[in-house]
Amino acid sequence: MKCAYNKCKFNGEVEKDEAVILNKKYYHAECLKEKQNKEEIRKIYLEYINPAETMKLLNSAISNLVDVKKIDSNFLLFVVQQVIKKKMKINSPMGLHYYINNQNIKELWQLAQMKAQKQTINLENIKSDEVIFEYKPQNNSNWGKITR
């Protein structure tokens, strides 16, 4: 099957059993997630940052960051959310280039990634009887020599 995402990073071919179907179109899971992230970035940007922004400029900035500079679309979505949350000034979609290199945002992203990873760890698979700790006190004769 052919992946319906025009910027597919997997040479456009998707196996039917691995494909995710949306509106009768087949996608790789990663391609669909990237497409949805781009749509969400556009929606958020137009709703909260600048409703009068031209779609051509916005699409160009998003495409440049995600497709050319290979910035993860999840990270770009996080950056846009942080710009809004922290009420940072952004005059143009091209200003997103500045914020993806912001050290504070990168640290927040790493923290969010660690929290997400921590939640996915399943502690139920660890059995308490597998690990046995033993303590063997040593007969320390050095104290006897010190006190003499």
JSON list of C-alpha atoms in Angstrom, two decimals:
[
{"chain": "A", "resi": 1, "resn": "MET", "atom": "CA", "xyz": [0.00, 0.00, 0.00]},
{"chain": "A", "resi": 2, "resn": "LYS", "atom": "CA", "xyz": [1.07, 3.57, -0.57]},
{"chain": "A", "resi": 3, "resn": "CYS", "atom": "CA", "xyz": [1.32, 5.89, 2.44]},
{"chain": "A", "resi": 4, "resn": "ALA", "atom": "CA", "xyz": [-1.04, 8.85, 1.95]},
{"chain": "A", "resi": 5, "resn": "TYR", "atom": "CA", "xyz": [1.32, 11.29, 3.67]},
{"chain": "A", "resi": 6, "resn": "ASN", "atom": "CA", "xyz": [3.11, 13.28, 0.99]},
{"chain": "A", "resi": 7, "resn": "LYS", "atom": "CA", "xyz": [6.24, 13.77, 3.16]},
{"chain": "A", "resi": 8, "resn": "CYS", "atom": "CA", "xyz": [6.56, 10.08, 4.08]},
{"chain": "A", "resi": 9, "resn": "LYS", "atom": "CA", "xyz": [9.99, 9.24, 5.47]},
{"chain": "A", "resi": 10, "resn": "PHE", "atom": "CA", "xyz": [9.63, 5.53, 4.69]},
{"chain": "A", "resi": 11, "resn": "ASN", "atom": "CA", "xyz": [9.74, 5.67, 0.87]},
{"chain": "A", "resi": 12, "resn": "GLY", "atom": "CA", "xyz": [5.95, 5.81, 0.64]},
{"chain": "A", "resi": 13, "resn": "GLU", "atom": "CA", "xyz": [5.28, 2.08, 1.02]},
{"chain": "A", "resi": 14, "resn": "VAL", "atom": "CA", "xyz": [3.38, 0.76, 4.01]},
{"chain": "A", "resi": 15, "resn": "GLU", "atom": "CA", "xyz": [2.38, -2.84, 4.64]},
{"chain": "A", "resi": 16, "resn": "LYS", "atom": "CA", "xyz": [-1.31, -3.38, 5.10]},
{"chain": "A", "resi": 17, "resn": "ASP", "atom": "CA", "xyz": [-0.96, -5.02, 8.52]},
{"chain": "A", "resi": 18, "resn": "GLU", "atom": "CA", "xyz": [1.20, -2.13, 9.82]},
{"chain": "A", "resi": 19, "resn": "ALA", "atom": "CA", "xyz": [-0.90, 0.64, 8.27]},
{"chain": "A", "resi": 20, "resn": "VAL", "atom": "CA", "xyz": [-3.11, 3.02, 10.22]},
{"chain": "A", "resi": 21, "resn": "ILE", "atom": "CA", "xyz": [-6.30, 3.86, 8.36]},
{"chain": "A", "resi": 22, "resn": "LEU", "atom": "CA", "xyz": [-7.81, 7.33, 8.53]},
{"chain": "A", "resi": 23, "resn": "ASN", "atom": "CA", "xyz": [-10.58, 8.46, 6.15]},
{"chain": "A", "resi": 24, "resn": "LYS", "atom": "CA", "xyz": [-9.97, 5.40, 3.94]},
{"chain": "A", "resi": 25, "resn": "LYS", "atom": "CA", "xyz": [-6.29, 6.34, 3.54]},
{"chain": "A", "resi": 26, "resn": "TYR", "atom": "CA", "xyz": [-3.34, 4.29, 4.70]},
{"chain": "A", "resi": 27, "resn": "TYR", "atom": "CA", "xyz": [-0.53, 5.84, 6.76]},
{"chain": "A", "resi": 28, "resn": "HIS", "atom": "CA", "xyz": [2.50, 4.75, 8.72]},
{"chain": "A", "resi": 29, "resn": "ALA", "atom": "CA", "xyz": [1.81, 5.43, 12.40]},
{"chain": "A", "resi": 30, "resn": "GLU", "atom": "CA", "xyz": [4.70, 7.92, 12.50]},
{"chain": "A", "resi": 31, "resn": "CYS", "atom": "CA", "xyz": [3.52, 9.70, 9.35]},
{"chain": "A", "resi": 32, "resn": "LEU", "atom": "CA", "xyz": [-0.01, 10.07, 10.69]},
{"chain": "A", "resi": 33, "resn": "LYS", "atom": "CA", "xyz": [1.30, 11.39, 14.01]},
{"chain": "A", "resi": 34, "resn": "GLU", "atom": "CA", "xyz": [3.49, 13.94, 12.21]},
{"chain": "A", "resi": 35, "resn": "LYS", "atom": "CA", "xyz": [0.60, 15.05, 10.00]},
{"chain": "A", "resi": 36, "resn": "GLN", "atom": "CA", "xyz": [-1.68, 15.47, 13.02]},
{"chain": "A", "resi": 37, "resn": "ASN", "atom": "CA", "xyz": [1.02, 17.38, 14.91]},
{"chain": "A", "resi": 38, "resn": "LYS", "atom": "CA", "xyz": [1.46, 19.79, 12.00]},
{"chain": "A", "resi": 39, "resn": "GLU", "atom": "CA", "xyz": [-2.30, 20.38, 11.87]},
{"chain": "A", "resi": 40, "resn": "GLU", "atom": "CA", "xyz": [-2.36, 20.97, 15.62]},
{"chain": "A", "resi": 41, "resn": "ILE", "atom": "CA", "xyz": [0.54, 23.45, 15.37]},
{"chain": "A", "resi": 42, "resn": "ARG", "atom": "CA", "xyz": [-1.30, 25.39, 12.65]},
{"chain": "A", "resi": 43, "resn": "LYS", "atom": "CA", "xyz": [-4.52, 25.41, 14.67]},
{"chain": "A", "resi": 44, "resn": "ILE", "atom": "CA", "xyz": [-2.83, 26.57, 17.89]},
{"chain": "A", "resi": 45, "resn": "TYR", "atom": "CA", "xyz": [-0.73, 29.20, 16.12]},
{"chain": "A", "resi": 46, "resn": "LEU", "atom": "CA", "xyz": [-3.72, 30.70, 14.33]},
{"chain": "A", "resi": 47, "resn": "GLU", "atom": "CA", "xyz": [-5.96, 30.56, 17.39]},
{"chain": "A", "resi": 48, "resn": "TYR", "atom": "CA", "xyz": [-3.63, 31.86, 20.09]},
{"chain": "A", "resi": 49, "resn": "ILE", "atom": "CA", "xyz": [-0.66, 33.63, 18.50]},
{"chain": "A", "resi": 50, "resn": "ASN", "atom": "CA", "xyz": [-1.69, 35.39, 15.28]},
{"chain": "A", "resi": 51, "resn": "PRO", "atom": "CA", "xyz": [-5.06, 34.72, 13.64]},
{"chain": "A", "resi": 52, "resn": "ALA", "atom": "CA", "xyz": [-4.17, 37.03, 10.72]},
{"chain": "A", "resi": 53, "resn": "GLU", "atom": "CA", "xyz": [-1.06, 35.05, 9.72]},
{"chain": "A", "resi": 54, "resn": "THR", "atom": "CA", "xyz": [-0.92, 33.84, 6.13]},
{"chain": "A", "resi": 55, "resn": "MET", "atom": "CA", "xyz": [-1.12, 30.07, 5.78]},
{"chain": "A", "resi": 56, "resn": "LYS", "atom": "CA", "xyz": [1.65, 30.05, 3.19]},
{"chain": "A", "resi": 57, "resn": "LEU", "atom": "CA", "xyz": [4.17, 31.55, 5.61]},
{"chain": "A", "resi": 58, "resn": "LEU", "atom": "CA", "xyz": [3.01, 29.35, 8.49]},
{"chain": "A", "resi": 59, "resn": "ASN", "atom": "CA", "xyz": [3.16, 26.17, 6.39]},
{"chain": "A", "resi": 60, "resn": "SER", "atom": "CA", "xyz": [6.55, 27.16, 5.06]},
{"chain": "A", "resi": 61, "resn": "ALA", "atom": "CA", "xyz": [7.97, 27.66, 8.56]},
{"chain": "A", "resi": 62, "resn": "ILE", "atom": "CA", "xyz": [6.54, 24.37, 9.84]},
{"chain": "A", "resi": 63, "resn": "SER", "atom": "CA", "xyz": [7.70, 22.46, 6.77]},
{"chain": "A", "resi": 64, "resn": "ASN", "atom": "CA", "xyz": [11.17, 23.99, 7.00]},
{"chain": "A", "resi": 65, "resn": "LEU", "atom": "CA", "xyz": [11.56, 22.99, 10.63]},
{"chain": "A", "resi": 66, "resn": "VAL", "atom": "CA", "xyz": [10.07, 19.50, 10.43]},
{"chain": "A", "resi": 67, "resn": "ASP", "atom": "CA", "xyz": [11.02, 18.35, 6.94]},
{"chain": "A", "resi": 68, "resn": "VAL", "atom": "CA", "xyz": [14.24, 20.22, 6.17]},
{"chain": "A", "resi": 69, "resn": "LYS", "atom": "CA", "xyz": [15.85, 20.70, 9.60]},
{"chain": "A", "resi": 70, "resn": "LYS", "atom": "CA", "xyz": [14.46, 17.36, 10.85]},
{"chain": "A", "resi": 71, "resn": "ILE", "atom": "CA", "xyz": [13.01, 18.79, 14.07]},
{"chain": "A", "resi": 72, "resn": "ASP", "atom": "CA", "xyz": [10.65, 16.31, 15.71]},
{"chain": "A", "resi": 73, "resn": "SER", "atom": "CA", "xyz": [7.05, 17.43, 15.20]},
{"chain": "A", "resi": 74, "resn": "ASN", "atom": "CA", "xyz": [6.25, 16.51, 18.81]},
{"chain": "A", "resi": 75, "resn": "PHE", "atom": "CA", "xyz": [8.99, 18.87, 19.96]},
{"chain": "A", "resi": 76, "resn": "LEU", "atom": "CA", "xyz": [7.76, 21.68, 17.68]},
{"chain": "A", "resi": 77, "resn": "LEU", "atom": "CA", "xyz": [4.24, 21.24, 19.04]},
{"chain": "A", "resi": 78, "resn": "PHE", "atom": "CA", "xyz": [5.67, 21.40, 22.57]},
{"chain": "A", "resi": 79, "resn": "VAL", "atom": "CA", "xyz": [7.58, 24.59, 21.68]},
{"chain": "A", "resi": 80, "resn": "VAL", "atom": "CA", "xyz": [4.42, 26.28, 20.37]},
{"chain": "A", "resi": 81, "resn": "GLN", "atom": "CA", "xyz": [2.55, 25.27, 23.54]},
{"chain": "A", "resi": 82, "resn": "GLN", "atom": "CA", "xyz": [5.33, 26.66, 25.72]},
{"chain": "A", "resi": 83, "resn": "VAL", "atom": "CA", "xyz": [5.41, 29.94, 23.78]},
{"chain": "A", "resi": 84, "resn": "ILE", "atom": "CA", "xyz": [1.71, 30.36, 24.54]},
{"chain": "A", "resi": 85, "resn": "LYS", "atom": "CA", "xyz": [1.94, 29.14, 28.13]},
{"chain": "A", "resi": 86, "resn": "LYS", "atom": "CA", "xyz": [4.83, 31.44, 29.01]},
{"chain": "A", "resi": 87, "resn": "LYS", "atom": "CA", "xyz": [3.39, 34.32, 26.94]},
{"chain": "A", "resi": 88, "resn": "MET", "atom": "CA", "xyz": [6.57, 34.70, 24.91]},
{"chain": "A", "resi": 89, "resn": "LYS", "atom": "CA", "xyz": [6.60, 37.20, 22.08]},
{"chain": "A", "resi": 90, "resn": "ILE", "atom": "CA", "xyz": [6.57, 35.85, 18.55]},
{"chain": "A", "resi": 91, "resn": "ASN", "atom": "CA", "xyz": [6.10, 38.14, 15.56]},
{"chain": "A", "resi": 92, "resn": "SER", "atom": "CA", "xyz": [6.33, 35.62, 12.76]},
{"chain": "A", "resi": 93, "resn": "PRO", "atom": "CA", "xyz": [6.19, 31.85, 12.29]},
{"chain": "A", "resi": 94, "resn": "MET", "atom": "CA", "xyz": [9.86, 32.07, 11.38]},
{"chain": "A", "resi": 95, "resn": "GLY", "atom": "CA", "xyz": [10.40, 33.10, 15.01]},
{"chain": "A", "resi": 96, "resn": "LEU", "atom": "CA", "xyz": [9.84, 29.45, 15.92]},
{"chain": "A", "resi": 97, "resn": "HIS", "atom": "CA", "xyz": [13.42, 28.88, 14.73]},
{"chain": "A", "resi": 98, "resn": "TYR", "atom": "CA", "xyz": [14.59, 30.95, 17.70]},
{"chain": "A", "resi": 99, "resn": "TYR", "atom": "CA", "xyz": [12.45, 29.12, 20.25]},
{"chain": "A", "resi": 100, "resn": "ILE", "atom": "CA", "xyz": [13.50, 25.61, 19.21]},
{"chain": "A", "resi": 101, "resn": "ASN", "atom": "CA", "xyz": [17.02, 26.55, 20.32]},
{"chain": "A", "resi": 102, "resn": "ASN", "atom": "CA", "xyz": [15.88, 28.09, 23.62]},
{"chain": "A", "resi": 103, "resn": "GLN", "atom": "CA", "xyz": [17.69, 26.25, 26.43]},
{"chain": "A", "resi": 104, "resn": "ASN", "atom": "CA", "xyz": [14.80, 26.59, 28.92]},
{"chain": "A", "resi": 105, "resn": "ILE", "atom": "CA", "xyz": [12.37, 25.02, 26.47]},
{"chain": "A", "resi": 106, "resn": "LYS", "atom": "CA", "xyz": [14.84, 22.20, 25.72]},
{"chain": "A", "resi": 107, "resn": "GLU", "atom": "CA", "xyz": [15.16, 21.46, 29.44]},
{"chain": "A", "resi": 108, "resn": "LEU", "atom": "CA", "xyz": [11.37, 21.44, 29.86]},
{"chain": "A", "resi": 109, "resn": "TRP", "atom": "CA", "xyz": [11.12, 19.07, 26.89]},
{"chain": "A", "resi": 110, "resn": "GLN", "atom": "CA", "xyz": [13.66, 16.68, 28.41]},
{"chain": "A", "resi": 111, "resn": "LEU", "atom": "CA", "xyz": [11.80, 16.78, 31.70]},
{"chain": "A", "resi": 112, "resn": "ALA", "atom": "CA", "xyz": [8.49, 16.05, 29.94]},
{"chain": "A", "resi": 113, "resn": "GLN", "atom": "CA", "xyz": [10.12, 13.17, 28.04]},
{"chain": "A", "resi": 114, "resn": "MET", "atom": "CA", "xyz": [11.46, 11.68, 31.29]},
{"chain": "A", "resi": 115, "resn": "LYS", "atom": "CA", "xyz": [8.04, 11.94, 32.93]},
{"chain": "A", "resi": 116, "resn": "ALA", "atom": "CA", "xyz": [6.39, 10.28, 29.95]},
{"chain": "A", "resi": 117, "resn": "GLN", "atom": "CA", "xyz": [9.00, 7.52, 29.95]},
{"chain": "A", "resi": 118, "resn": "LYS", "atom": "CA", "xyz": [8.59, 6.99, 33.69]},
{"chain": "A", "resi": 119, "resn": "GLN", "atom": "CA", "xyz": [4.85, 6.51, 33.26]},
{"chain": "A", "resi": 120, "resn": "THR", "atom": "CA", "xyz": [5.39, 3.83, 30.61]},
{"chain": "A", "resi": 121, "resn": "ILE", "atom": "CA", "xyz": [7.59, 1.68, 32.85]},
{"chain": "A", "resi": 122, "resn": "ASN", "atom": "CA", "xyz": [5.53, -1.15, 34.21]},
{"chain": "A", "resi": 123, "resn": "LEU", "atom": "CA", "xyz": [6.70, -2.01, 37.70]},
{"chain": "A", "resi": 124, "resn": "GLU", "atom": "CA", "xyz": [4.34, -4.98, 38.01]},
{"chain": "A", "resi": 125, "resn": "ASN", "atom": "CA", "xyz": [6.71, -7.17, 36.01]},
{"chain": "A", "resi": 126, "resn": "ILE", "atom": "CA", "xyz": [9.38, -6.96, 38.70]},
{"chain": "A", "resi": 127, "resn": "LYS", "atom": "CA", "xyz": [9.08, -9.80, 41.18]},
{"chain": "A", "resi": 128, "resn": "SER", "atom": "CA", "xyz": [10.24, -9.16, 44.71]},
{"chain": "A", "resi": 129, "resn": "ASP", "atom": "CA", "xyz": [11.50, -12.74, 45.21]},
{"chain": "A", "resi": 130, "resn": "GLU", "atom": "CA", "xyz": [13.95, -12.49, 42.31]},
{"chain": "A", "resi": 131, "resn": "VAL", "atom": "CA", "xyz": [16.39, -10.26, 44.18]},
{"chain": "A", "resi": 132, "resn": "ILE", "atom": "CA", "xyz": [17.74, -11.50, 47.48]},
{"chain": "A", "resi": 133, "resn": "PHE", "atom": "CA", "xyz": [20.04, -9.31, 49.51]},
{"chain": "A", "resi": 134, "resn": "GLU", "atom": "CA", "xyz": [22.36, -10.82, 52.07]},
{"chain": "A", "resi": 135, "resn": "TYR", "atom": "CA", "xyz": [24.45, -9.03, 54.63]},
{"chain": "A", "resi": 136, "resn": "LYS", "atom": "CA", "xyz": [27.48, -10.73, 56.10]},
{"chain": "A", "resi": 137, "resn": "PRO", "atom": "CA", "xyz": [29.17, -8.63, 58.78]},
{"chain": "A", "resi": 138, "resn": "GLN", "atom": "CA", "xyz": [32.94, -8.86, 58.70]},
{"chain": "A", "resi": 139, "resn": "ASN", "atom": "CA", "xyz": [34.90, -9.61, 61.78]},
{"chain": "A", "resi": 140, "resn": "ASN", "atom": "CA", "xyz": [36.87, -6.40, 62.01]},
{"chain": "A", "resi": 141, "resn": "SER", "atom": "CA", "xyz": [39.94, -6.96, 64.10]},
{"chain": "A", "resi": 142, "resn": "ASN", "atom": "CA", "xyz": [41.30, -3.46, 63.46]},
{"chain": "A", "resi": 143, "resn": "TRP", "atom": "CA", "xyz": [39.28, -1.96, 66.33]},
{"chain": "A", "resi": 144, "resn": "GLY", "atom": "CA", "xyz": [41.05, -4.20, 68.74]},
{"chain": "A", "resi": 145, "resn": "LYS", "atom": "CA", "xyz": [44.42, -2.93, 67.56]},
{"chain": "A", "resi": 146, "resn": "ILE", "atom": "CA", "xyz": [43.38, 0.71, 67.82]},
{"chain": "A", "resi": 147, "resn": "THR", "atom": "CA", "xyz": [42.17, 0.51, 71.39]},
{"chain": "A", "resi": 148, "resn": "ARG", "atom": "CA", "xyz": [45.38, -1.13, 72.69]}
]
